[in-house]
Amino acid sequence: MDDSLRLFVQRIRKIPTLPVIAQEVLNLTANDSVSIAKLEDVIGLDPPIASRILSVSNSVFFGTQVPNTTISNAIVRIGFDNVRHIAFGVALLTMFGDPASRNPLETKRVIKHSLSVGIIGKMLAQHLGTGDRDEVFVCGMLHDLGILVMNSCFGSLYSKVVAEIRHEKSLLAAERKVLGFTHPEIGMWLADKWNLPRHVSESIRFHHEPMSSNNRQIALIHLADYISCKKSFEPVEKANPECLDHSVFDMLEATRADMTEIESLLDGNIFSEGLSVYE
């Protein structure tokens, strides 16, 4: 571990933990045979997750005439995948979103970006027939974990990074200049503290440099991250976008036409409507 990173993490007094209810929702929705009644019981214990699920199920996207008033009907309407997306998003907001704080970045913006990368990555995995779609979603959702940690725990310090962005070519460059390390590095540190699977921590660490891992799943996250920013779901406003590593097309045996097709599907997907609940 780099000395500057070691000194930084030693100053984190309390390591954030994933809320228990959200973790149980994620585990249950990974099992297609779980009963809706069981899932409803668990979701009912977490009002923020329950309210978001009802909100999405009653959104314009689903063309609802009669509003949903029960969690079970909402689950049936939007499906397990969207329940999982919402639970993850609310969990991250719970851990890192403090309205009373003076964080330099808007936490909801980072969460929306993370969620969009998870959804796009999952779509890419399905379209290209490579990678585990659920694993790709989780990796995409957590890829910018380092930004959330630094923004939440050290807002005053990270505000210097945000101020430096206008003078640097990218967010990573600004982080290196101010901190001596980057959000992928601090994100991997937290992933290891949480004992997350190695493929998750490596996706966090190498999502900006997929060639360093030569891993298809990380290539999917890199490409999804690029598309998300291109669609104006970047995590930091006015930051210059990170460059697309074109080697991912060879790694994924994909073409630009594949990327264009995925982008064209987004406007007709829950992608846009689902993210609106984080406004």
Tab-separated table of C-alpha atoms in Angstrom:
chain	number	residue	atom	x	y	z
A	1	MET	CA	0.000	0.000	0.000
A	2	ASP	CA	1.276	3.460	-0.916
A	3	ASP	CA	2.377	5.563	2.089
A	4	SER	CA	-0.071	8.381	1.305
A	5	LEU	CA	-2.947	5.883	1.088
A	6	ARG	CA	-1.878	4.182	4.338
A	7	LEU	CA	-1.866	7.494	6.190
A	8	PHE	CA	-5.280	8.347	4.744
A	9	VAL	CA	-7.064	5.123	5.744
A	10	GLN	CA	-5.625	5.302	9.253
A	11	ARG	CA	-7.694	8.468	9.732
A	12	ILE	CA	-10.996	6.728	8.972
A	13	ARG	CA	-12.515	6.260	12.408
A	14	LYS	CA	-15.475	4.089	11.447
A	15	ILE	CA	-15.622	1.859	8.385
A	16	PRO	CA	-19.101	2.021	6.749
A	17	THR	CA	-21.034	-1.247	6.662
A	18	LEU	CA	-23.759	-2.410	4.289
A	19	PRO	CA	-27.163	-2.224	6.053
A	20	VAL	CA	-28.390	-5.660	7.150
A	21	ILE	CA	-31.829	-5.384	5.502
A	22	ALA	CA	-30.336	-4.283	2.178
A	23	GLN	CA	-27.896	-7.188	2.296
A	24	GLU	CA	-30.755	-9.622	2.916
A	25	VAL	CA	-32.743	-8.162	-0.001
A	26	LEU	CA	-29.719	-8.600	-2.269
A	27	ASN	CA	-29.298	-12.202	-1.157
A	28	LEU	CA	-33.001	-13.033	-1.580
A	29	THR	CA	-33.321	-11.473	-5.039
A	30	ALA	CA	-30.359	-13.524	-6.222
A	31	ASN	CA	-32.591	-16.589	-5.759
A	32	ASP	CA	-35.312	-16.781	-8.420
A	33	SER	CA	-37.270	-19.324	-6.384
A	34	VAL	CA	-37.655	-17.160	-3.274
A	35	SER	CA	-41.268	-16.378	-2.399
A	36	ILE	CA	-42.571	-12.862	-2.933
A	37	ALA	CA	-44.126	-13.015	0.550
A	38	LYS	CA	-40.709	-13.615	2.103
A	39	LEU	CA	-39.175	-10.762	0.140
A	40	GLU	CA	-42.083	-8.482	1.054
A	41	ASP	CA	-41.582	-9.237	4.763
A	42	VAL	CA	-37.923	-8.246	4.583
A	43	ILE	CA	-38.491	-5.101	2.490
A	44	GLY	CA	-41.211	-4.001	4.900
A	45	LEU	CA	-38.546	-3.682	7.604
A	46	ASP	CA	-36.788	-0.920	5.659
A	47	PRO	CA	-39.138	2.025	4.900
A	48	PRO	CA	-36.692	3.837	2.538
A	49	ILE	CA	-36.315	0.747	0.343
A	50	ALA	CA	-40.056	0.034	0.487
A	51	SER	CA	-40.985	3.591	-0.520
A	52	ARG	CA	-38.526	3.609	-3.435
A	53	ILE	CA	-39.884	0.306	-4.726
A	54	LEU	CA	-43.457	1.613	-4.588
A	55	SER	CA	-42.351	4.828	-6.303
A	56	VAL	CA	-40.743	2.985	-9.212
A	57	SER	CA	-43.672	0.568	-9.575
A	58	ASN	CA	-46.030	3.532	-9.896
A	59	SER	CA	-43.828	5.386	-12.371
A	60	VAL	CA	-44.857	6.417	-15.869
A	61	PHE	CA	-42.508	3.812	-17.309
A	62	PHE	CA	-44.871	1.012	-16.278
A	63	GLY	CA	-47.942	2.792	-17.647
A	64	THR	CA	-49.865	2.280	-14.441
A	65	GLN	CA	-53.547	3.210	-14.355
A	66	VAL	CA	-54.193	2.177	-10.744
A	67	PRO	CA	-51.461	3.031	-8.205
A	68	ASN	CA	-49.730	0.206	-6.366
A	69	THR	CA	-50.245	0.246	-2.626
A	70	THR	CA	-48.644	-3.070	-1.655
A	71	ILE	CA	-45.025	-4.176	-1.806
A	72	SER	CA	-45.961	-7.618	-3.172
A	73	ASN	CA	-47.725	-6.109	-6.199
A	74	ALA	CA	-44.819	-3.721	-6.705
A	75	ILE	CA	-42.322	-6.599	-6.715
A	76	VAL	CA	-44.365	-8.475	-9.312
A	77	ARG	CA	-44.656	-5.369	-11.480
A	78	ILE	CA	-41.007	-4.274	-11.531
A	79	GLY	CA	-39.285	-7.651	-11.056
A	80	PHE	CA	-36.465	-8.921	-8.870
A	81	ASP	CA	-33.760	-7.171	-10.886
A	82	ASN	CA	-35.167	-3.716	-10.231
A	83	VAL	CA	-35.802	-4.538	-6.570
A	84	ARG	CA	-32.115	-5.437	-6.302
A	85	HIS	CA	-31.069	-2.203	-8.039
A	86	ILE	CA	-33.161	-0.094	-5.679
A	87	ALA	CA	-31.981	-1.919	-2.556
A	88	PHE	CA	-28.348	-1.378	-3.525
A	89	GLY	CA	-28.893	2.284	-4.326
A	90	VAL	CA	-30.732	2.983	-1.077
A	91	ALA	CA	-28.069	1.074	0.874
A	92	LEU	CA	-25.307	3.262	-0.531
A	93	LEU	CA	-27.328	6.411	0.161
A	94	THR	CA	-27.837	5.198	3.734
A	95	MET	CA	-24.123	4.617	4.221
A	96	PHE	CA	-22.750	7.690	2.515
A	97	GLY	CA	-25.557	10.212	2.105
A	98	ASP	CA	-25.789	12.710	4.957
A	99	PRO	CA	-27.931	15.742	4.039
A	100	ALA	CA	-26.444	17.718	6.948
A	101	SER	CA	-22.846	17.183	5.836
A	102	ARG	CA	-20.705	19.510	3.769
A	103	ASN	CA	-19.663	16.943	1.204
A	104	PRO	CA	-18.168	18.553	-1.917
A	105	LEU	CA	-19.977	16.102	-4.209
A	106	GLU	CA	-23.684	15.353	-4.395
A	107	THR	CA	-23.961	11.802	-3.094
A	108	LYS	CA	-27.104	11.111	-5.128
A	109	ARG	CA	-25.232	11.994	-8.305
A	110	VAL	CA	-22.500	9.455	-7.549
A	111	ILE	CA	-25.116	6.822	-6.632
A	112	LYS	CA	-27.013	7.404	-9.900
A	113	HIS	CA	-23.773	7.023	-11.830
A	114	SER	CA	-22.910	3.823	-9.949
A	115	LEU	CA	-26.376	2.378	-10.528
A	116	SER	CA	-26.268	3.269	-14.212
A	117	VAL	CA	-22.890	1.542	-14.633
A	118	GLY	CA	-24.294	-1.570	-12.960
A	119	ILE	CA	-27.340	-1.609	-15.247
A	120	ILE	CA	-25.372	-0.871	-18.428
A	121	GLY	CA	-22.744	-3.463	-17.513
A	122	LYS	CA	-25.461	-6.056	-17.039
A	123	MET	CA	-26.954	-5.148	-20.429
A	124	LEU	CA	-23.544	-5.416	-22.082
A	125	ALA	CA	-22.935	-8.818	-20.487
A	126	GLN	CA	-26.262	-10.080	-21.813
A	127	HIS	CA	-25.814	-8.556	-25.271
A	128	LEU	CA	-22.254	-9.870	-25.694
A	129	GLY	CA	-22.917	-13.209	-24.007
A	130	THR	CA	-20.014	-12.894	-21.598
A	131	GLY	CA	-19.724	-12.636	-17.815
A	132	ASP	CA	-22.171	-13.278	-15.000
A	133	ARG	CA	-24.818	-10.546	-15.293
A	134	ASP	CA	-25.510	-10.325	-11.551
A	135	GLU	CA	-21.801	-10.185	-10.723
A	136	VAL	CA	-21.317	-7.473	-13.320
A	137	PHE	CA	-24.172	-5.445	-11.806
A	138	VAL	CA	-22.654	-5.618	-8.309
A	139	CYS	CA	-19.201	-4.703	-9.631
A	140	GLY	CA	-20.656	-1.771	-11.548
A	141	MET	CA	-22.627	-0.583	-8.533
A	142	LEU	CA	-19.492	-0.594	-6.375
A	143	HIS	CA	-16.880	0.537	-8.892
A	144	ASP	CA	-16.720	4.119	-7.513
A	145	LEU	CA	-16.829	3.080	-3.868
A	146	GLY	CA	-13.631	5.068	-3.317
A	147	ILE	CA	-15.311	8.335	-4.341
A	148	LEU	CA	-18.111	7.745	-1.847
A	149	VAL	CA	-15.661	6.988	0.964
A	150	MET	CA	-13.512	10.064	0.397
A	151	ASN	CA	-16.474	12.359	-0.196
A	152	SER	CA	-18.226	11.153	2.960
A	153	CYS	CA	-15.330	10.745	5.379
A	154	PHE	CA	-13.044	13.561	4.234
A	155	GLY	CA	-15.235	16.144	2.539
A	156	SER	CA	-12.959	19.105	3.244
A	157	LEU	CA	-9.973	17.308	1.744
A	158	TYR	CA	-11.876	16.009	-1.252
A	159	SER	CA	-13.199	19.505	-1.931
A	160	LYS	CA	-9.604	20.354	-2.896
A	161	VAL	CA	-9.741	17.548	-5.464
A	162	VAL	CA	-13.000	18.921	-6.856
A	163	ALA	CA	-11.476	22.403	-7.070
A	164	GLU	CA	-8.445	21.001	-8.877
A	165	ILE	CA	-10.527	19.218	-11.533
A	166	ARG	CA	-10.810	22.342	-13.693
A	167	HIS	CA	-7.008	22.479	-13.962
A	168	GLU	CA	-6.440	18.785	-14.640
A	169	LYS	CA	-7.321	16.528	-17.535
A	170	SER	CA	-9.384	14.121	-15.403
A	171	LEU	CA	-10.679	13.283	-11.930
A	172	LEU	CA	-7.926	10.699	-11.496
A	173	ALA	CA	-5.269	13.287	-12.303
A	174	ALA	CA	-6.746	15.708	-9.764
A	175	GLU	CA	-6.825	12.982	-7.100
A	176	ARG	CA	-3.197	12.041	-7.716
A	177	LYS	CA	-2.106	15.663	-7.499
A	178	VAL	CA	-3.960	16.454	-4.264
A	179	LEU	CA	-3.965	13.098	-2.465
A	180	GLY	CA	-1.168	11.047	-3.978
A	181	PHE	CA	-3.579	8.188	-4.719
A	182	THR	CA	-6.903	7.650	-6.522
A	183	HIS	CA	-10.444	6.524	-5.781
A	184	PRO	CA	-9.904	3.031	-7.284
A	185	GLU	CA	-7.139	2.433	-4.734
A	186	ILE	CA	-9.107	3.551	-1.671
A	187	GLY	CA	-12.148	1.693	-3.022
A	188	MET	CA	-10.219	-1.572	-3.242
A	189	TRP	CA	-8.988	-1.046	0.319
A	190	LEU	CA	-12.583	-0.808	1.602
A	191	ALA	CA	-13.698	-3.766	-0.527
A	192	ASP	CA	-10.975	-5.861	1.110
A	193	LYS	CA	-12.073	-4.628	4.552
A	194	TRP	CA	-15.594	-5.784	3.720
A	195	ASN	CA	-14.181	-9.142	2.576
A	196	LEU	CA	-15.853	-8.749	-0.800
A	197	PRO	CA	-14.999	-11.343	-3.472
A	198	ARG	CA	-11.732	-10.753	-5.278
A	199	HIS	CA	-13.461	-10.132	-8.619
A	200	VAL	CA	-15.362	-7.238	-7.017
A	201	SER	CA	-12.321	-5.588	-5.449
A	202	GLU	CA	-10.325	-5.959	-8.672
A	203	SER	CA	-13.151	-4.396	-10.691
A	204	ILE	CA	-13.031	-1.442	-8.313
A	205	ARG	CA	-9.256	-1.167	-8.573
A	206	PHE	CA	-8.861	-1.547	-12.340
A	207	HIS	CA	-12.043	-0.117	-13.872
A	208	HIS	CA	-10.037	2.775	-15.344
A	209	GLU	CA	-7.213	0.541	-16.592
A	210	PRO	CA	-8.716	-2.753	-17.811
A	211	MET	CA	-5.543	-3.820	-19.606
A	212	SER	CA	-3.794	-4.105	-16.223
A	213	SER	CA	-6.107	-6.977	-15.347
A	214	ASN	CA	-6.860	-8.477	-18.762
A	215	ASN	CA	-10.233	-9.499	-17.330
A	216	ARG	CA	-13.450	-9.469	-19.374
A	217	GLN	CA	-15.636	-8.497	-16.443
A	218	ILE	CA	-13.476	-5.462	-15.735
A	219	ALA	CA	-13.586	-4.614	-19.438
A	220	LEU	CA	-17.392	-4.638	-19.212
A	221	ILE	CA	-17.301	-2.247	-16.249
A	222	HIS	CA	-14.857	0.057	-18.047
A	223	LEU	CA	-17.071	0.218	-21.118
A	224	ALA	CA	-20.234	0.669	-19.032
A	225	ASP	CA	-18.552	3.494	-17.106
A	226	TYR	CA	-17.677	5.228	-20.368
A	227	ILE	CA	-21.229	4.883	-21.753
A	228	SER	CA	-22.731	6.130	-18.487
A	229	CYS	CA	-20.626	9.296	-18.573
A	230	LYS	CA	-21.408	9.745	-22.251
A	231	LYS	CA	-25.103	9.623	-21.335
A	232	SER	CA	-24.522	12.477	-18.847
A	233	PHE	CA	-24.539	10.261	-15.766
A	234	GLU	CA	-20.986	11.166	-14.779
A	235	PRO	CA	-20.204	11.038	-11.023
A	236	VAL	CA	-18.573	14.474	-10.855
A	237	GLU	CA	-20.019	17.488	-12.635
A	238	LYS	CA	-17.736	19.291	-15.100
A	239	ALA	CA	-14.970	16.700	-14.788
A	240	ASN	CA	-13.271	15.798	-18.046
A	241	PRO	CA	-14.272	12.226	-18.951
A	242	GLU	CA	-11.741	9.444	-18.515
A	243	CYS	CA	-10.521	8.046	-21.810
A	244	LEU	CA	-12.000	4.899	-23.281
A	245	ASP	CA	-9.433	2.114	-23.499
A	246	HIS	CA	-10.185	0.778	-26.974
A	247	SER	CA	-8.493	-2.526	-26.140
A	248	VAL	CA	-11.715	-3.540	-24.367
A	249	PHE	CA	-13.322	-4.199	-27.748
A	250	ASP	CA	-10.729	-6.894	-28.464
A	251	MET	CA	-11.007	-8.270	-24.922
A	252	LEU	CA	-14.788	-8.556	-25.275
A	253	GLU	CA	-14.762	-9.545	-28.965
A	254	ALA	CA	-17.085	-6.597	-29.486
A	255	THR	CA	-17.418	-3.779	-31.979
A	256	ARG	CA	-18.460	-0.140	-31.816
A	257	ALA	CA	-21.740	-1.266	-33.366
A	258	ASP	CA	-22.392	-3.342	-30.225
A	259	MET	CA	-21.837	-0.286	-28.052
A	260	THR	CA	-24.093	1.838	-30.263
A	261	GLU	CA	-26.841	-0.789	-30.072
A	262	ILE	CA	-26.638	-0.859	-26.265
A	263	GLU	CA	-26.829	2.924	-26.128
A	264	SER	CA	-29.918	2.905	-28.356
A	265	LEU	CA	-31.646	0.493	-25.976
A	266	LEU	CA	-31.158	2.687	-22.928
A	267	ASP	CA	-33.903	5.194	-23.720
A	268	GLY	CA	-36.446	2.382	-23.860
A	269	ASN	CA	-35.186	0.729	-20.691
A	270	ILE	CA	-36.015	1.158	-16.991
A	271	PHE	CA	-32.568	2.789	-16.897
A	272	SER	CA	-33.863	6.353	-17.171
A	273	GLU	CA	-37.093	5.986	-15.190
A	274	GLY	CA	-35.503	3.867	-12.470
A	275	LEU	CA	-32.777	6.407	-11.843
A	276	SER	CA	-35.314	9.209	-11.483
A	277	VAL	CA	-36.190	8.015	-7.966
A	278	TYR	CA	-32.780	9.254	-6.852
A	279	GLU	CA	-33.535	12.861	-7.779
